Amino acid sequence: MKILMVTSEIGTIAKTGGLADMVAALTRTLAANGHDVRVVMPRYRFIRRETMAGHETPLGVPMGTSERWCAVYETKLGPETHPSPGLGPIPRATVYTIEHDALYDRDGVYGTRSVPFFEDNALRFALLSRAAFQLCRALHWIPDVIHCHDWPTALVPVYARTLENRTEFDSTATFFTIHNLGYQGQFSAADAIELGIPAHDLEKAGVIVPTGLNFLRGAIKSADCVTTVSEGYAAEITTPEFGFGLDAEIRARGDGVRGIVNGIDYDEWNPSTDPYITPRFDSDSLDRKAEAKRSLQTEFNLPVDNATAVVGIVSRLAVQKGFTALCGPNGALRRIADEMPVQIVIVGTGEEWIERDLEQLSAARANVAVTIGFDERLAHIVEAGADFFLMPSQYEPCGLNQMYSLRYGTIPIVAPNGGLKDTVKQLDPATTTGTGFFITTLDSDGILDAVRHAVELRSVSPDAIDKIRLAGMAERFTWQSSMEKYIAAYEATAARVRAAGRDGISP
Ligand code: ADP
Ligand code: GLC
């Protein structure tokens, strides 16, 4: 199939969270299976132009107030050769980056430390969404499916039903994946002028809400197919509790919103080949995990001691990830650190109040190490060396870290929701079967109880812990099977659009 991915993040090229991992891994798997998959994204400042091939002809993208001229630079999505030696090169997807310095020549993807959310993000990502169509035209390459992800590319299906209605894209299916309903791309009504879509059409496409514009709502109402990243989350978002005000729109979709669970990239997250960790290990050399723990304690200046359990967190520092219950004077982290024989290691960046709280927590305690920042290497070191990985998320569309943890023999302690519930098997204390601990109530007490349970089991029954570790390491969340589900859904949607067309709004 011909598939265009439109995204704000991908792989190591631009990453703030799991969206980047997901889009990269799905794209790679599609390419490796012979599909013609290409990617379009902005050229942010940190994506160096010198490393890419430039297109000769600039791209004119009609926006509300003017035509915006963009340059296009292309690169290939790594890795260059097949990770299994002897299998030769693998087909690599082309990544087109859209250069428009007035909007993208900045240090951050959505914002910077001083400006967490750029004030012109509506225009920045509307441009990306519209440029996707213009790029295909310029390439004389009309995809079967345009797959877009989260609010930054949510206007693609809206453009398809409005300004791109009755064009060469009429047989192209728009496919939208919700990675996180908590971020909707909400803007003031005044931003509508920049989008170039008449107000009454924006209204019909679902973008207009009483407070102004809501990009995500537009995609949910306009895309030919909507999916999300786990079955558990697909069910949750039909309820007011998890629907972030859009549950009615989710329920209103006749074809439903289907969950396709993310896989993980086992080439990148493999403890037996991971270049960031020492030593490497696998399920047949689990004793070496203790040495990886020593490396972690050394790296984070913690007392080197195998008897003390290490609890790791690698996370965006956001309320979603459970930091309301973790932080503060009565928060779970202080109580765990002070009441239990544990070390806590945290790598993260995000909301300032959380960063400050964590820094205070670690400054006063020898058994807590906190690194504020985004650091791929440290993320791997924590996954490899920790005994337990803590994810008390308020909601979790899929979550990747718990799956990385399982692969590294690091037992996840998770909230019982979304993708966490779908990918971690709750420990049965009677039989010690299962792959992780569930937090039954999502508050400070509940987190404390779950961690205490884990730490106590480790001290009284190391064998049970090894059994749980090995069960986790044997799990496989491969992209091949999830990709096949995407292909089936792409094909069904594309066939439907080809046969019946889409319900256009304008022009
Ligand atoms: P989300 O996308 O909601 O942040 P996921 O669990 O799906 O959550 O994915 C998070 C991804 O981002 C993982 O690959 C994780 O290792 C990575 N990550 C998050 N914070 C950091 C950080 N501070 N440094 C390095 N990697 C991080
Ligand atoms: C989002 C979600 C996370 C998911 C990721 C990739 O950022 O918060 O749960 O794993 O997208 O789909």
XYZ file of C-alpha atoms and ligand atoms in Angstrom:
546
model
C 0.000 0.000 0.000
C 0.974 3.627 -0.388
C 0.871 5.195 3.069
C 1.776 8.702 4.145
C 2.481 9.226 7.847
C 1.971 12.805 8.967
C 3.546 13.418 12.342
C 5.045 15.987 14.674
C 7.570 13.479 16.101
C 9.404 10.386 14.914
C 12.085 8.102 16.322
C 15.267 9.809 17.329
C 14.799 12.606 14.764
C 12.357 14.496 17.011
C 11.028 12.931 20.199
C 9.234 14.150 23.286
C 7.421 10.906 24.146
C 6.101 7.572 23.006
C 4.391 8.981 19.909
C 7.848 9.236 18.304
C 8.647 5.602 19.121
C 5.310 4.400 17.852
C 5.400 6.228 14.520
C 9.000 5.177 13.863
C 8.418 1.528 14.694
C 5.181 1.263 12.710
C 6.812 3.006 9.738
C 9.858 0.741 9.849
C 7.723 -2.385 10.057
C 5.557 -1.259 7.144
C 8.652 -0.526 5.053
C 10.267 -3.842 5.959
C 7.087 -5.560 4.763
C 7.338 -3.939 1.356
C 4.817 -1.132 1.720
C 5.555 2.254 0.155
C 5.420 4.252 3.369
C 6.669 7.821 3.596
C 6.688 10.363 6.386
C 6.153 14.100 6.470
C 7.049 16.319 9.424
C 8.405 19.811 10.109
C 12.101 20.577 9.896
C 12.651 21.837 13.411
C 15.891 23.710 14.040
C 17.630 20.688 15.571
C 17.060 18.575 12.435
C 20.195 19.558 10.577
C 19.654 20.502 6.966
C 23.232 19.545 6.035
C 22.481 15.864 6.600
C 19.598 15.821 4.124
C 18.904 16.050 0.412
C 17.097 19.214 -0.647
C 14.295 19.317 -3.216
C 14.791 21.846 -5.993
C 11.261 23.182 -6.197
C 9.784 24.933 -3.189
C 6.330 23.971 -2.015
C 3.598 26.624 -2.020
C 1.063 25.900 0.693
C -2.116 28.000 0.611
C -3.034 29.063 4.142
C -5.681 31.462 5.328
C -3.962 34.751 4.896
C -1.304 33.913 2.352
C 0.533 31.198 0.520
C 3.375 29.913 2.669
C 6.488 28.890 0.815
C 8.298 25.885 2.174
C 11.465 24.033 1.268
C 11.544 20.257 1.419
C 14.487 18.222 2.656
C 14.459 14.484 2.751
C 16.246 11.835 4.737
C 15.790 8.130 5.424
C 14.508 6.603 8.597
C 17.304 4.510 10.158
C 18.641 1.969 10.876
C 20.645 1.600 7.706
C 21.256 -2.121 7.776
C 19.304 -5.004 9.094
C 19.956 -5.410 12.792
C 20.355 -9.159 12.301
C 23.762 -9.629 10.625
C 23.690 -11.282 7.247
C 20.198 -10.170 6.305
C 21.449 -7.225 4.249
C 19.889 -3.785 3.960
C 16.277 -3.273 4.918
C 14.001 -0.983 2.923
C 14.003 2.410 4.595
C 11.161 4.899 4.543
C 11.739 8.399 3.192
C 11.126 11.192 5.689
C 10.236 14.532 4.085
C 10.812 17.501 6.350
C 8.991 20.737 5.659
C 11.143 23.786 6.135
C 9.428 27.042 6.981
C 11.728 29.019 9.208
C 9.177 31.535 10.434
C 7.303 28.696 12.138
C 9.695 25.773 12.584
C 13.161 27.216 13.073
C 12.890 26.884 16.845
C 14.473 24.684 19.469
C 11.374 22.821 20.588
C 8.697 20.676 18.981
C 5.677 22.235 20.739
C 7.498 24.766 22.890
C 10.644 25.363 24.878
C 11.491 25.452 28.575
C 10.618 29.132 28.772
C 7.611 28.935 26.434
C 6.097 25.464 26.934
C 3.493 25.928 24.184
C 4.220 28.236 21.237
C 1.411 30.733 20.757
C 1.265 30.058 17.009
C 0.964 26.264 17.297
C -2.416 26.318 15.541
C -0.802 27.787 12.471
C 2.410 25.726 12.791
C 0.564 22.424 12.689
C -2.161 23.541 10.296
C 0.662 24.288 7.868
C 2.090 20.800 8.330
C -1.333 19.249 7.741
C -1.984 21.199 4.560
C 1.594 20.786 3.323
C 1.102 17.012 3.420
C -1.365 17.307 0.520
C 0.789 19.737 -1.444
C 3.835 17.531 -1.010
C 2.016 14.497 -2.451
C 0.895 16.605 -5.390
C 4.430 17.809 -6.017
C 5.718 14.237 -5.861
C 2.903 12.974 -8.132
C 2.386 10.358 -5.418
C -1.170 10.016 -4.173
C -1.299 7.657 -1.200
C -4.013 5.106 -0.476
C -4.000 6.200 3.136
C -2.867 9.253 5.059
C -2.232 8.188 8.631
C -2.057 11.047 11.107
C -1.423 11.113 14.814
C -2.791 13.242 17.643
C -3.874 16.877 17.609
C -0.892 18.312 15.665
C -2.012 16.506 12.507
C -5.719 16.402 13.306
C -6.528 18.913 10.574
C -5.527 16.475 7.816
C -8.966 14.758 7.839
C -10.590 18.186 8.145
C -8.773 19.484 5.062
C -9.682 16.259 3.234
C -13.376 17.002 3.761
C -13.148 20.711 3.006
C -10.462 22.397 0.927
C -9.188 19.083 -0.438
C -12.656 17.739 -1.181
C -13.202 16.772 -4.841
C -9.505 16.699 -5.570
C -7.108 13.875 -6.417
C -7.337 12.865 -2.727
C -10.955 11.769 -2.924
C -9.925 8.109 -2.962
C -7.325 8.561 -0.242
C -8.514 7.369 3.176
C -7.770 9.539 6.196
C -6.755 7.460 9.173
C -6.364 9.047 12.580
C -4.777 7.550 15.678
C -5.457 8.991 19.116
C -2.346 8.605 21.254
C -3.586 10.818 24.051
C -7.023 12.352 24.439
C -5.710 14.736 27.085
C -4.037 16.945 24.483
C -6.602 18.285 22.042
C -5.081 21.290 20.303
C -7.501 23.866 21.689
C -7.136 27.356 20.285
C -8.976 30.624 20.175
C -11.609 31.209 17.517
C -9.421 33.982 16.118
C -6.925 31.376 14.890
C -9.511 30.068 12.411
C -8.555 32.721 9.883
C -5.109 31.147 9.482
C -6.521 27.750 8.572
C -8.155 28.977 5.393
C -11.343 26.980 6.026
C -14.585 28.985 6.146
C -16.097 29.090 9.661
C -19.295 27.258 8.742
C -17.253 24.402 7.269
C -15.051 24.230 10.333
C -18.242 23.979 12.322
C -19.527 21.073 10.219
C -16.154 19.359 10.378
C -16.366 19.425 14.173
C -13.542 21.863 14.888
C -15.664 24.636 16.428
C -16.498 24.307 20.130
C -17.914 26.923 22.522
C -14.412 27.899 23.687
C -12.979 28.280 20.173
C -11.260 25.588 18.112
C -10.599 21.983 18.988
C -8.406 20.219 16.416
C -8.750 16.765 17.928
C -12.522 16.939 17.878
C -12.311 17.785 14.176
C -10.346 14.621 13.473
C -12.656 12.423 15.526
C -15.631 13.736 13.565
C -13.961 13.916 10.150
C -11.491 11.048 9.729
C -12.500 8.020 7.686
C -11.189 5.779 10.464
C -10.191 6.542 14.058
C -8.125 4.220 16.210
C -6.302 4.388 19.498
C -3.277 2.595 20.905
C -4.774 -0.113 23.128
C -8.067 -1.932 23.448
C -8.375 -0.946 27.079
C -8.068 2.746 26.262
C -10.497 2.381 23.343
C -13.125 1.227 25.828
C -12.210 3.825 28.473
C -12.508 6.842 26.182
C -16.175 6.123 25.557
C -16.791 7.066 29.224
C -16.956 10.546 30.767
C -14.219 9.575 33.251
C -11.574 9.104 30.526
C -13.196 10.964 27.635
C -11.803 14.443 28.381
C -15.084 15.943 27.244
C -14.997 14.089 23.904
C -16.554 10.790 24.967
C -19.847 11.694 23.265
C -17.996 12.282 19.977
C -16.170 8.979 20.381
C -19.430 7.155 21.061
C -21.097 8.905 18.142
C -18.743 7.384 15.590
C -20.794 4.667 13.936
C -17.766 2.497 13.237
C -16.414 2.961 16.760
C -12.848 3.746 17.750
C -10.811 0.606 17.640
C -7.778 -0.135 19.810
C -4.625 -1.541 18.224
C -1.969 -2.009 20.866
C 1.500 -0.628 20.189
C 4.366 -3.016 19.833
C 7.895 -2.161 20.842
C 11.058 -2.065 18.802
C 12.966 -5.117 20.007
C 16.071 -4.044 18.114
C 16.272 -0.846 20.066
C 15.102 -2.329 23.369
C 17.015 -5.549 23.729
C 19.116 -6.145 26.863
C 21.404 -8.562 25.014
C 22.490 -5.988 22.401
C 21.765 -2.614 24.044
C 24.794 -0.348 23.411
C 23.959 1.870 26.388
C 24.187 -0.757 29.134
C 26.930 -2.716 30.913
C 26.899 -5.569 31.093
C 24.390 -6.859 28.597
C 22.203 -9.722 29.699
C 19.207 -11.822 28.784
C 16.903 -14.347 30.358
C 19.629 -17.002 30.270
C 22.085 -14.707 32.082
C 19.822 -13.033 34.596
C 22.598 -12.993 37.215
C 24.231 -10.249 35.139
C 21.270 -7.997 35.740
C 22.683 -7.481 39.235
C 25.787 -6.028 37.601
C 23.629 -3.771 35.450
C 22.066 -2.608 38.702
C 25.539 -1.842 40.040
C 26.240 0.231 36.896
C 23.017 2.127 37.470
C 23.841 2.843 41.123
C 27.309 4.032 40.116
C 25.931 6.197 37.306
C 23.480 7.891 39.679
C 25.892 8.162 42.638
C 23.811 5.879 44.814
C 25.342 3.488 47.333
C 26.219 0.299 45.459
C 24.209 -2.401 47.163
C 22.274 -5.263 45.636
C 20.213 -5.878 48.779
C 18.419 -2.563 48.419
C 15.606 -2.589 45.855
C 15.831 0.061 43.131
C 12.595 1.599 41.912
C 12.919 3.428 38.572
C 10.836 6.039 36.796
C 11.482 7.413 33.289
C 8.693 9.742 32.340
C 7.337 12.944 31.008
C 6.770 14.881 34.212
C 3.064 15.486 33.736
C -0.026 15.076 35.895
C -1.124 12.238 33.570
C 1.762 10.124 34.819
C 0.565 10.167 38.427
C 2.763 12.907 39.873
C -0.064 14.445 41.883
C -0.044 11.355 44.108
C 3.729 10.899 43.867
C 4.838 14.432 44.813
C 4.382 16.748 47.777
C 4.929 16.301 51.516
C 2.471 13.382 51.746
C 3.213 12.093 48.288
C 4.110 8.467 47.740
C 7.723 9.155 46.759
C 8.690 10.769 50.076
C 6.964 8.038 52.012
C 8.547 5.242 49.961
C 11.991 6.817 50.267
C 11.658 7.366 54.034
C 9.771 4.259 55.103
C 11.246 1.509 52.951
C 14.700 0.066 52.307
C 14.781 1.271 48.682
C 16.551 3.540 46.267
C 14.534 5.630 43.830
C 15.904 6.725 40.444
C 13.976 9.213 38.322
C 14.761 10.559 34.840
C 12.296 13.045 33.458
C 11.444 16.470 32.227
C 8.214 18.408 32.065
C 6.045 20.546 34.292
C 8.088 22.883 36.438
C 6.329 22.197 39.751
C 7.104 18.497 39.405
C 10.732 19.130 38.491
C 11.143 21.366 41.551
C 9.454 18.886 43.865
C 11.631 16.016 42.654
C 14.787 18.068 43.007
C 13.858 18.899 46.592
C 13.091 15.255 47.240
C 16.505 14.103 46.061
C 18.470 16.975 47.626
C 17.398 15.877 51.097
C 17.877 12.134 50.633
C 20.822 9.850 49.902
C 18.565 7.131 48.489
C 16.908 9.235 45.782
C 18.587 10.249 42.507
C 16.824 12.581 40.099
C 18.010 13.685 36.673
C 15.943 16.406 35.081
C 16.299 16.206 31.318
C 15.626 14.045 28.296
C 18.345 11.423 28.089
C 18.026 8.310 25.938
C 21.106 6.660 27.438
C 19.926 7.088 31.026
C 16.489 5.770 30.068
C 18.129 2.509 28.931
C 20.339 2.335 32.033
C 17.313 2.673 34.318
C 15.325 0.058 32.406
C 18.260 -2.348 32.624
C 19.353 -1.792 36.208
C 16.207 -1.170 38.231
C 14.362 -3.925 40.098
C 10.982 -2.289 39.665
C 9.565 0.328 37.289
C 6.816 2.555 38.640
C 3.988 3.875 36.398
C 1.038 5.093 38.486
C -0.552 6.867 35.487
C -3.987 8.443 35.921
C -4.641 7.196 32.419
C -2.324 5.530 29.913
C -3.368 5.167 26.269
C -0.746 2.496 25.764
C 2.514 3.176 27.576
C 5.780 1.841 26.267
C 8.011 1.912 29.320
C 6.193 -0.952 31.015
C 6.857 -3.073 27.915
C 10.529 -2.040 27.837
C 10.681 -2.927 31.537
C 9.257 -6.386 30.913
C 11.884 -7.051 28.263
C 14.662 -6.001 30.680
C 13.459 -8.120 33.588
C 12.450 -4.994 35.490
C 9.098 -5.666 37.106
C 6.475 -3.001 36.379
C 4.291 -1.600 39.161
C 1.420 -0.048 37.247
C -1.941 1.662 37.424
C -4.730 -0.691 36.364
C -5.826 1.244 33.309
C -5.500 1.618 29.539
C -2.566 -0.065 27.876
C -0.965 -0.850 31.233
C -3.792 -3.225 32.072
C -3.600 -4.736 28.582
C 0.135 -5.444 28.579
C 1.009 -6.274 32.192
C -0.405 -9.455 33.741
C -1.413 -8.859 37.327
C 0.544 -10.936 39.796
C -1.416 -13.677 41.509
C 0.219 -13.863 44.941
C -0.963 -17.437 45.524
C 0.769 -18.856 42.464
C 3.263 -16.026 41.752
C 2.136 -16.086 38.144
C 1.908 -12.780 36.352
C 4.347 -10.136 35.144
C 3.757 -7.115 37.367
C 2.124 -5.444 40.344
C -1.097 -3.473 40.033
C -1.826 -0.360 42.074
C -5.404 -0.813 43.199
C -6.181 2.720 44.346
C -4.476 5.548 42.537
C -3.453 7.684 45.503
C -0.435 8.021 47.735
C -1.540 5.128 49.985
C -2.303 2.869 47.049
C 1.071 3.470 45.402
C 2.826 2.946 48.726
C 1.014 -0.368 49.254
C 1.894 -1.687 45.811
C 5.570 -0.748 46.154
C 5.693 -2.232 49.663
C 4.204 -5.468 48.370
C 6.859 -5.638 45.628
C 9.768 -4.769 47.901
C 8.668 -7.235 50.568
C 8.244 -10.044 48.071
C 11.744 -9.364 46.816
C 13.198 -9.622 50.292
C 11.331 -12.762 51.352
C 11.295 -14.604 48.045
C 13.987 -13.755 45.499
C 12.977 -16.880 43.565
C 9.442 -15.611 43.115
C 10.872 -12.327 41.840
C 13.067 -14.150 39.335
C 10.069 -16.143 38.158
C 8.104 -12.929 37.577
C 11.069 -11.327 35.815
C 11.457 -14.301 33.473
C 7.744 -14.347 32.703
C 7.988 -10.686 31.711
C 11.116 -11.217 29.622
C 9.329 -13.950 27.667
C 6.485 -11.629 26.637
C 6.615 -10.265 23.088
C 4.724 -7.213 21.899
C 5.856 -7.309 18.310
C 5.094 -4.693 15.728
C 4.559 -7.325 13.066
C 1.216 -8.398 14.549
C 0.056 -4.834 15.279
C 1.152 -3.703 11.811
C -0.972 -6.441 10.272
C -3.971 -5.051 12.130
C -3.199 -1.563 10.801
C -2.898 -2.909 7.254
C -6.243 -4.683 7.534
C -7.841 -1.489 8.849
C -6.139 0.654 6.156
C -7.388 -1.694 3.456
C -10.949 -1.803 4.747
C -11.076 1.984 5.112
C -9.499 2.661 1.717
C -11.901 0.229 0.028
C -14.866 1.912 1.683
C -13.711 5.394 0.658
C -13.013 4.248 -2.908
C -16.443 2.665 -3.197
C -18.629 5.147 -1.361
C -16.534 8.329 -1.338
C -16.450 10.560 1.674
C -19.028 12.930 2.930
C -17.500 16.182 1.726
C -18.372 19.551 3.162
C -16.867 22.070 0.753
C -15.797 23.693 -1.513
P 4.236 9.057 26.770
O 4.271 8.982 25.306
O 2.877 9.326 27.308
O 5.239 9.990 27.320
P 5.176 6.287 26.709
O 5.409 5.321 27.812
O 4.365 5.826 25.590
O 4.597 7.604 27.368
O 6.544 6.684 26.040
C 7.517 7.455 26.637
C 8.783 7.350 25.822
O 9.573 8.496 26.076
C 9.626 6.164 26.191
O 10.408 5.776 25.086
C 10.511 6.747 27.282
O 11.681 6.022 27.475
C 10.767 8.110 26.729
N 11.081 9.133 27.732
C 10.217 9.834 28.490
N 10.879 10.718 29.259
C 12.180 10.554 28.978
C 13.376 11.185 29.439
N 13.342 12.154 30.340
N 14.553 10.791 28.915
C 14.580 9.805 27.994
N 13.510 9.169 27.518
C 12.321 9.543 27.994
C 1.000 8.815 24.078
C 0.490 8.093 25.313
C 1.205 6.792 25.596
C 1.453 6.005 24.320
C 2.158 6.864 23.296
C 2.452 6.121 21.989
O 2.000 9.693 24.329
O 0.503 8.911 26.452
O 0.451 6.022 26.503
O 2.223 4.861 24.608
O 1.373 7.965 22.997
O 1.284 5.662 21.374
